[in-house]
Coordinates of C-alpha atoms in Angstrom, one line a residue:
X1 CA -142.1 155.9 23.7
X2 CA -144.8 156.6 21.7
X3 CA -143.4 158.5 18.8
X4 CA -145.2 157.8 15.8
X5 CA -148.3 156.6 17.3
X6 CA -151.3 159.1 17.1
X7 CA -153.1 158.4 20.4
X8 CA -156.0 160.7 19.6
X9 CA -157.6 158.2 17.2
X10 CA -157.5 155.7 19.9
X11 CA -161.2 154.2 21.0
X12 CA -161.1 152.6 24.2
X13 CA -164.6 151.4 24.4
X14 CA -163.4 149.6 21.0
X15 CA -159.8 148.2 22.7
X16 CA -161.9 147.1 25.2
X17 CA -164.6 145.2 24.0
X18 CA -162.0 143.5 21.7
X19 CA -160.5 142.9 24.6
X20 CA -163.6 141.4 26.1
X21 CA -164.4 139.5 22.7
X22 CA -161.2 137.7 23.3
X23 CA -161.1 136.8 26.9
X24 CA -164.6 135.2 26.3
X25 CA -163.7 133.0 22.6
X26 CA -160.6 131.9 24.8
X27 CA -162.5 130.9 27.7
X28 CA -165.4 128.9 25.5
X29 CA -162.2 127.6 23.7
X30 CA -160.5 126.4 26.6
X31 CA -163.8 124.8 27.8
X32 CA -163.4 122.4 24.7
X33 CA -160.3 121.5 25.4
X34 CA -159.5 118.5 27.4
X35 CA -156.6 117.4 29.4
X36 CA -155.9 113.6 30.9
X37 CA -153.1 112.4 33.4
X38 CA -152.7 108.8 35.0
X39 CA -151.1 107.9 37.6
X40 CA -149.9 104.7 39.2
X41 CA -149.7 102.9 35.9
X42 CA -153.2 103.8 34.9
X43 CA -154.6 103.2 38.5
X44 CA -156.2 107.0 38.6
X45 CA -156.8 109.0 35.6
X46 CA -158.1 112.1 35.8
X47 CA -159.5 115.0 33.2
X48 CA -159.9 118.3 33.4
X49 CA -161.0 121.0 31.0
X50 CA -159.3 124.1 30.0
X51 CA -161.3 126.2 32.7
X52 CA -159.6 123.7 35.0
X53 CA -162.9 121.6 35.8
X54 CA -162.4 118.5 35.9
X55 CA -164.7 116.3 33.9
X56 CA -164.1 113.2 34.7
X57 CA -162.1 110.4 37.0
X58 CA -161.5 107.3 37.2
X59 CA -159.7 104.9 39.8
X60 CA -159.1 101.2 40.2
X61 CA -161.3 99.5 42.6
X62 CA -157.9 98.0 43.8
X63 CA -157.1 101.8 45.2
X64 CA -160.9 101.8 47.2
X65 CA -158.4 99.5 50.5
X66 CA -155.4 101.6 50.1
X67 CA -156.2 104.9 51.1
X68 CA -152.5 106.2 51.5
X69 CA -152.2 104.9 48.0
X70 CA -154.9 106.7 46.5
X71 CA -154.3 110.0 48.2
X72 CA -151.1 110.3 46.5
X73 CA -151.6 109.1 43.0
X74 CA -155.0 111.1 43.2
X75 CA -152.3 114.2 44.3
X76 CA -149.7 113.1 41.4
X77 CA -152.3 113.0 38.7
X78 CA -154.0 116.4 39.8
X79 CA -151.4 118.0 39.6
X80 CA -150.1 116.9 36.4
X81 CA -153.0 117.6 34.6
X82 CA -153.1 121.4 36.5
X83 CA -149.5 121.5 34.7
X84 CA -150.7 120.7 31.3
X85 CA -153.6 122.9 31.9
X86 CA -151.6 126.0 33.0
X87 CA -149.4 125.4 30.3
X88 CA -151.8 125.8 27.5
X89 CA -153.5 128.9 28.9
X90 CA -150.1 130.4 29.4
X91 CA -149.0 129.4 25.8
X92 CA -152.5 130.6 24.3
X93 CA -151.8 134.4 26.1
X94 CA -148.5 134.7 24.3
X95 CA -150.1 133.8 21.4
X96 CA -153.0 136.3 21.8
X97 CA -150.4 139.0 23.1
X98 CA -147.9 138.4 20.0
X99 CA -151.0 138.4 17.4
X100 CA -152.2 141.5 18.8
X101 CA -156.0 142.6 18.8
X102 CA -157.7 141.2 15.7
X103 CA -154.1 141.1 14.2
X104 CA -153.7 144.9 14.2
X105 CA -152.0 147.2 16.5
X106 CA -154.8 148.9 18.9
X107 CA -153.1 152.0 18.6
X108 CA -153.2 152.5 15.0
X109 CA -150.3 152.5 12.1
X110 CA -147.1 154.7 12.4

């Protein structure tokens, strides 16, 4: 499985704080990222950042006498914008897995 590979020369204090390096740019990247849904034709909107806090919301004052109404577009929009969210975490770890660490293989060249 791991013909070629000369495990001796691995450091895994190094793999590991690359590994820690990463996890924390992807996190402060995530944190500038910024994800909006609406619901009921613009009634709710809400926004979250990629950490999944949400940073802002907004609803109609229409919505403030309807509270069955509200519930569920409040529900709707929440959990689109969890989707989107999810989505771009899940597509930034493929990224990071199929780039490797730092571009390189950890374990050194054949």
């Amino acid at each position: 499985m791991f013909d070629g590979i000369d495990l001796s020369k691995i450091n895994l204090n190094d793999v590991m704080n690359q590994v820690q390096d990463m996890a924390q740019k992807a996190k402060d990247d995530n944190s500038e990222k910024t994800f909006t849904s609406k619901a009921g034709g613009g009634m709710v909107s809400i926004s979250i950042n990629g950490n999944s806090e949400v940073i802002d919301l907004e609803i109609d004052d229409s919505l403030l006498d309807d509270k069955d109404s509200l519930q569920i577009l409040l529900i709707s929009a929440m959990n689109d914008v969890i989707k989107q969210s999810d989505e771009f975490k899940k597509q930034n770890a493929m990224n990071m897995m199929m780039g490797g660490l730092g571009g390189g293989n950890p374990f050194g060249n054949k």
